[in-house]
Tab-separated table of N, CA and C in Angstrom:
chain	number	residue	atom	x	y	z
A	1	UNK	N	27.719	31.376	-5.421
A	1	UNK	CA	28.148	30.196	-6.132
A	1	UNK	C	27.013	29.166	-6.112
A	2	UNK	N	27.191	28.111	-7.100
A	2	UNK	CA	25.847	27.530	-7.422
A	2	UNK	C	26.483	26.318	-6.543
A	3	UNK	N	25.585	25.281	-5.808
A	3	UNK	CA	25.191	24.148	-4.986
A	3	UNK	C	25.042	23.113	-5.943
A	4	UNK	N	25.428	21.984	-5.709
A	4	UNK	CA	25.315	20.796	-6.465
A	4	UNK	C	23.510	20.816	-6.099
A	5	UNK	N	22.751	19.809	-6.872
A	5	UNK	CA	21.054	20.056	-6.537
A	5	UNK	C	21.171	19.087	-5.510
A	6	UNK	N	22.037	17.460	-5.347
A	6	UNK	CA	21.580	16.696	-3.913
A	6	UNK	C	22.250	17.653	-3.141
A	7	UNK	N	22.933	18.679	-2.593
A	7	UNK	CA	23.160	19.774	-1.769
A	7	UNK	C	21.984	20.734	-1.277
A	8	UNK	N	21.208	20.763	-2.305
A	8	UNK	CA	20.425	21.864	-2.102
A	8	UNK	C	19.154	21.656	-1.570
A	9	UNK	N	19.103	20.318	-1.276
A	9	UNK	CA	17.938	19.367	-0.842
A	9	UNK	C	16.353	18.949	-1.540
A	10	UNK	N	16.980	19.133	-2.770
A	10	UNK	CA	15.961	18.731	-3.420
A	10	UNK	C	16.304	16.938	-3.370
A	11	UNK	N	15.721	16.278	-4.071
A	11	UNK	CA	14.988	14.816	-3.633
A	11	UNK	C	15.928	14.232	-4.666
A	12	UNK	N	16.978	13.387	-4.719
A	12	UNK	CA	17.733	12.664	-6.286
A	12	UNK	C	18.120	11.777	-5.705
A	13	UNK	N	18.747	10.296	-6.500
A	13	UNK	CA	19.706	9.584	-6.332
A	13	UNK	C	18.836	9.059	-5.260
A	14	UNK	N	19.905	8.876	-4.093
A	14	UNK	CA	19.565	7.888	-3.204
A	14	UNK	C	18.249	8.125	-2.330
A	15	UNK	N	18.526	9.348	-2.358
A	15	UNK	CA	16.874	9.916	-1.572
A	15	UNK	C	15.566	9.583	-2.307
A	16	UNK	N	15.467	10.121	-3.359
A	16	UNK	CA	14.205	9.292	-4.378
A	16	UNK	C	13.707	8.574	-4.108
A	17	UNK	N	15.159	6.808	-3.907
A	17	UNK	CA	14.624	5.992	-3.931
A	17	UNK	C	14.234	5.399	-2.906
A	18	UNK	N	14.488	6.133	-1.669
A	18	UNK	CA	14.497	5.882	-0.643
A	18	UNK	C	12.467	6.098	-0.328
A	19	UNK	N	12.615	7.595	-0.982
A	19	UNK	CA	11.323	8.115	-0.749
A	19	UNK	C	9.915	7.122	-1.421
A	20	UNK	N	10.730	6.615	-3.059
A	20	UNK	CA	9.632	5.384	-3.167
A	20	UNK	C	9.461	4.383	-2.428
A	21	UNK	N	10.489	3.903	-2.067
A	21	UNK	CA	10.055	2.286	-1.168
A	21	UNK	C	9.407	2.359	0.169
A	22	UNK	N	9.837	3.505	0.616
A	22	UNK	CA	8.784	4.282	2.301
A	22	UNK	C	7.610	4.829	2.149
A	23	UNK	N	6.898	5.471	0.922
A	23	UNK	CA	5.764	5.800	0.549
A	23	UNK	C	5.157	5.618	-0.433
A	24	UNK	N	5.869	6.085	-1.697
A	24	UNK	CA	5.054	6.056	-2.542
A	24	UNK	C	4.192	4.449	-3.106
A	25	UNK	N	5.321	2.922	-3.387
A	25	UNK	CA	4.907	2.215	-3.025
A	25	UNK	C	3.664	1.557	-2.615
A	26	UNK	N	4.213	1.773	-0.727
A	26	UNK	CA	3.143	1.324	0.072
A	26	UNK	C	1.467	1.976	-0.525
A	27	UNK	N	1.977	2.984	-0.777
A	27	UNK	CA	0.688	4.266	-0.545
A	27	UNK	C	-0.394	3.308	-1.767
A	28	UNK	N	0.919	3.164	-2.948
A	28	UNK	CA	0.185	2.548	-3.932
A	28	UNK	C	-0.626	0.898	-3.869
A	29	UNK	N	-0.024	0.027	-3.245
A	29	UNK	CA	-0.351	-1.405	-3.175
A	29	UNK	C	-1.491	-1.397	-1.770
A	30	UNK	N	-1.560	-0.022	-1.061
A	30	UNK	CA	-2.374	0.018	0.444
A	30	UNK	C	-3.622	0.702	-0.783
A	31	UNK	N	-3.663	1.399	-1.393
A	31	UNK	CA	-5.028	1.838	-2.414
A	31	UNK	C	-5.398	0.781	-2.999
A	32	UNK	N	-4.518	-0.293	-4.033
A	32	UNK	CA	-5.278	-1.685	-4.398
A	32	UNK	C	-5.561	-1.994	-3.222
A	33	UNK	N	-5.345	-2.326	-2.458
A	33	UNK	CA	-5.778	-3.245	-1.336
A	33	UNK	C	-7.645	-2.661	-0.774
A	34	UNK	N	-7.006	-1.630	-0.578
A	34	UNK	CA	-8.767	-0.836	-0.068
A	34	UNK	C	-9.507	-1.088	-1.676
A	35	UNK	N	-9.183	-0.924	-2.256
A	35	UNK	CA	-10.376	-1.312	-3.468
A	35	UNK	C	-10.294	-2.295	-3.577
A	36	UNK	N	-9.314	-3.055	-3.946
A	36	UNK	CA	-10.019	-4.927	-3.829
A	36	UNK	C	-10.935	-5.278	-3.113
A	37	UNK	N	-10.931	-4.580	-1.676
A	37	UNK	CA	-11.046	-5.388	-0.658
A	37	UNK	C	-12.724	-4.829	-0.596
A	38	UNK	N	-12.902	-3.384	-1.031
A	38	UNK	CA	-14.233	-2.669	-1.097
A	38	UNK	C	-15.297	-3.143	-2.104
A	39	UNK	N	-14.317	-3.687	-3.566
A	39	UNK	CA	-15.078	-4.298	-4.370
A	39	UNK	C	-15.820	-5.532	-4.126
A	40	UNK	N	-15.265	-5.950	-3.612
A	40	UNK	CA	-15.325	-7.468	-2.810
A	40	UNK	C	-16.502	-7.263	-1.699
A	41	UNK	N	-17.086	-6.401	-1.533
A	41	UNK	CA	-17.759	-6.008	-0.205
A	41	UNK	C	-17.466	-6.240	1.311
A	42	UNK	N	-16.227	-5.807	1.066
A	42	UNK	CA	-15.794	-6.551	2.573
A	42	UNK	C	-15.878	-5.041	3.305
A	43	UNK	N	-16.939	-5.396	4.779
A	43	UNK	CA	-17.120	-4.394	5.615
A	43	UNK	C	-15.908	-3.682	6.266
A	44	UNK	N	-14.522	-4.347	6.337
A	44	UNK	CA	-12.917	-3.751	6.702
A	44	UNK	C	-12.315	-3.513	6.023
A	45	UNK	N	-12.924	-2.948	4.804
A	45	UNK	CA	-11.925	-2.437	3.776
A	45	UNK	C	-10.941	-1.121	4.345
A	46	UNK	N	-11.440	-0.715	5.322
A	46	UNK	CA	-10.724	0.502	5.234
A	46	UNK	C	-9.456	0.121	5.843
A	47	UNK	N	-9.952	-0.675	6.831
A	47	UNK	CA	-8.840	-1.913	7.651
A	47	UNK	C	-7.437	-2.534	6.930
A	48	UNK	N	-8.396	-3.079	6.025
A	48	UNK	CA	-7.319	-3.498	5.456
A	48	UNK	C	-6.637	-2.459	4.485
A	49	UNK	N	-6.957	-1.462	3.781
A	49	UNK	CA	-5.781	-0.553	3.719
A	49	UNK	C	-5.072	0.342	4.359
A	50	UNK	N	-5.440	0.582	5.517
A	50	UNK	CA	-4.793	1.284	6.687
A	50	UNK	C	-3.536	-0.490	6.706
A	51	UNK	N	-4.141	-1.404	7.446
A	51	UNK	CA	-3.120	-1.929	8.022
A	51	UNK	C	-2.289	-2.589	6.562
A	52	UNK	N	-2.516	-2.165	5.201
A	52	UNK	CA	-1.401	-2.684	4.052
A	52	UNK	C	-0.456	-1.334	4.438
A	53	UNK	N	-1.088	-0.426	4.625
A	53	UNK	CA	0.156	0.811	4.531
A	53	UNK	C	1.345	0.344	5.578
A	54	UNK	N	0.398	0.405	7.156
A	54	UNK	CA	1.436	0.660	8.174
A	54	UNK	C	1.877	-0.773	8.043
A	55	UNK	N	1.275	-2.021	7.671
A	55	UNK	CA	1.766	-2.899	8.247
A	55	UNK	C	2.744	-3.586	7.239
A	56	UNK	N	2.875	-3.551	5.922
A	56	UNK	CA	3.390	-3.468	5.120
A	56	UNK	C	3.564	-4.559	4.402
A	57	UNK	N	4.747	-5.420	4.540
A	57	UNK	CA	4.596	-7.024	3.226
A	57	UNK	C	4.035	-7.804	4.296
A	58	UNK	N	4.011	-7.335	5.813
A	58	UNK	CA	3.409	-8.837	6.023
A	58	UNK	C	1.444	-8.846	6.106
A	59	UNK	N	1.118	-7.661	5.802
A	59	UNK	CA	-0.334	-7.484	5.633
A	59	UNK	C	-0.913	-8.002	4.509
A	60	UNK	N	0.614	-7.458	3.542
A	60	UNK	CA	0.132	-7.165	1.627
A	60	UNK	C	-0.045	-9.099	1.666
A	61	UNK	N	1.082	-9.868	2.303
A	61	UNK	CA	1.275	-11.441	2.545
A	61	UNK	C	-0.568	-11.807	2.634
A	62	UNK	N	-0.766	-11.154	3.842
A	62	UNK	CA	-1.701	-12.047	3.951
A	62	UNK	C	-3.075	-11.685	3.713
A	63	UNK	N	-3.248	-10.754	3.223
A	63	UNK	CA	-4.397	-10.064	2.155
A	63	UNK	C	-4.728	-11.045	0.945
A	64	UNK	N	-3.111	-11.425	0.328
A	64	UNK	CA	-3.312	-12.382	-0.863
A	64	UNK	C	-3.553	-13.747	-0.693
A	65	UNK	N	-3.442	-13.805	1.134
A	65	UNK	CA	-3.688	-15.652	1.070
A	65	UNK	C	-5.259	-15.507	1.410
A	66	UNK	N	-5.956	-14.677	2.371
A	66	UNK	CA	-7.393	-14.787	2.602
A	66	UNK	C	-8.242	-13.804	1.559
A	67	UNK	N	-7.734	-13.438	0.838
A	67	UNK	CA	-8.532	-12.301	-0.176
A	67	UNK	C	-9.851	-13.319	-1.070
A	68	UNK	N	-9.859	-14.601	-0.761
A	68	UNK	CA	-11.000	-15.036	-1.476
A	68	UNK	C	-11.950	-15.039	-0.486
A	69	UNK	N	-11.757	-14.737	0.812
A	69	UNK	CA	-12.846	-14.607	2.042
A	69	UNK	C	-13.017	-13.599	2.485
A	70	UNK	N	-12.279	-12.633	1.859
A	70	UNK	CA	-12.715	-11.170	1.976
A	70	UNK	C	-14.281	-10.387	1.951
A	71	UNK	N	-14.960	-10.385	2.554
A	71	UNK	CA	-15.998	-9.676	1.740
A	71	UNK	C	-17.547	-10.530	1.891
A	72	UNK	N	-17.138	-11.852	2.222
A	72	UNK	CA	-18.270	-12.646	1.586
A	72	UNK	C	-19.517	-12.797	3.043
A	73	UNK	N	-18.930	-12.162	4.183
A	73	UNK	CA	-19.617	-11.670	5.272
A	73	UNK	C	-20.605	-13.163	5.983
A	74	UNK	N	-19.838	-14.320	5.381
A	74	UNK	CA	-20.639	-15.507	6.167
A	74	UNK	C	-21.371	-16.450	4.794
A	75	UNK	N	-21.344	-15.863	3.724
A	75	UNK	CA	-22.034	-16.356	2.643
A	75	UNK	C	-21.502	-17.679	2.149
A	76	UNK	N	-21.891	-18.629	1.705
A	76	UNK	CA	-20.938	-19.929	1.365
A	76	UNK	C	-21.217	-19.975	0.106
């Protein structure tokens, strides 16, 4: 007999969306972040997209308040 498909454990409905807001998301706004932050020449770029992933809105927060001092390595 055939299985409903959220039975069968494929990914629908509530799981999906579950699966975007826990990864896919982050994964996406933690990649802008490492390229902003690389374009910008900032020597912690990698930093700062490691800690947008794990650390999440309160990194993405404050990426957007110092992101004009990102990069500029002491330069005025």
């Amino acid at each position: 007999m055939l299985r409903p498909i959220l039975q069968s454990g494929a990914p629908g409905g509530p799981e999906l969306l579950i699966l975007l807001l826990t990864i896919v998301v982050p994964l996406a706004i933690s990649y802008y972040i490492y390229r902003d932050a690389k374009r910008r020449g900032s020597r912690h770029a990698l930093a700062w997209g490691l800690g947008a992933f794990f650390g999440s809105l309160v990194v993405w927060l404050l990426y957007f308040v110092v992101r004009d001092e990102v990069g500029r390595g002491g330069r005025a």
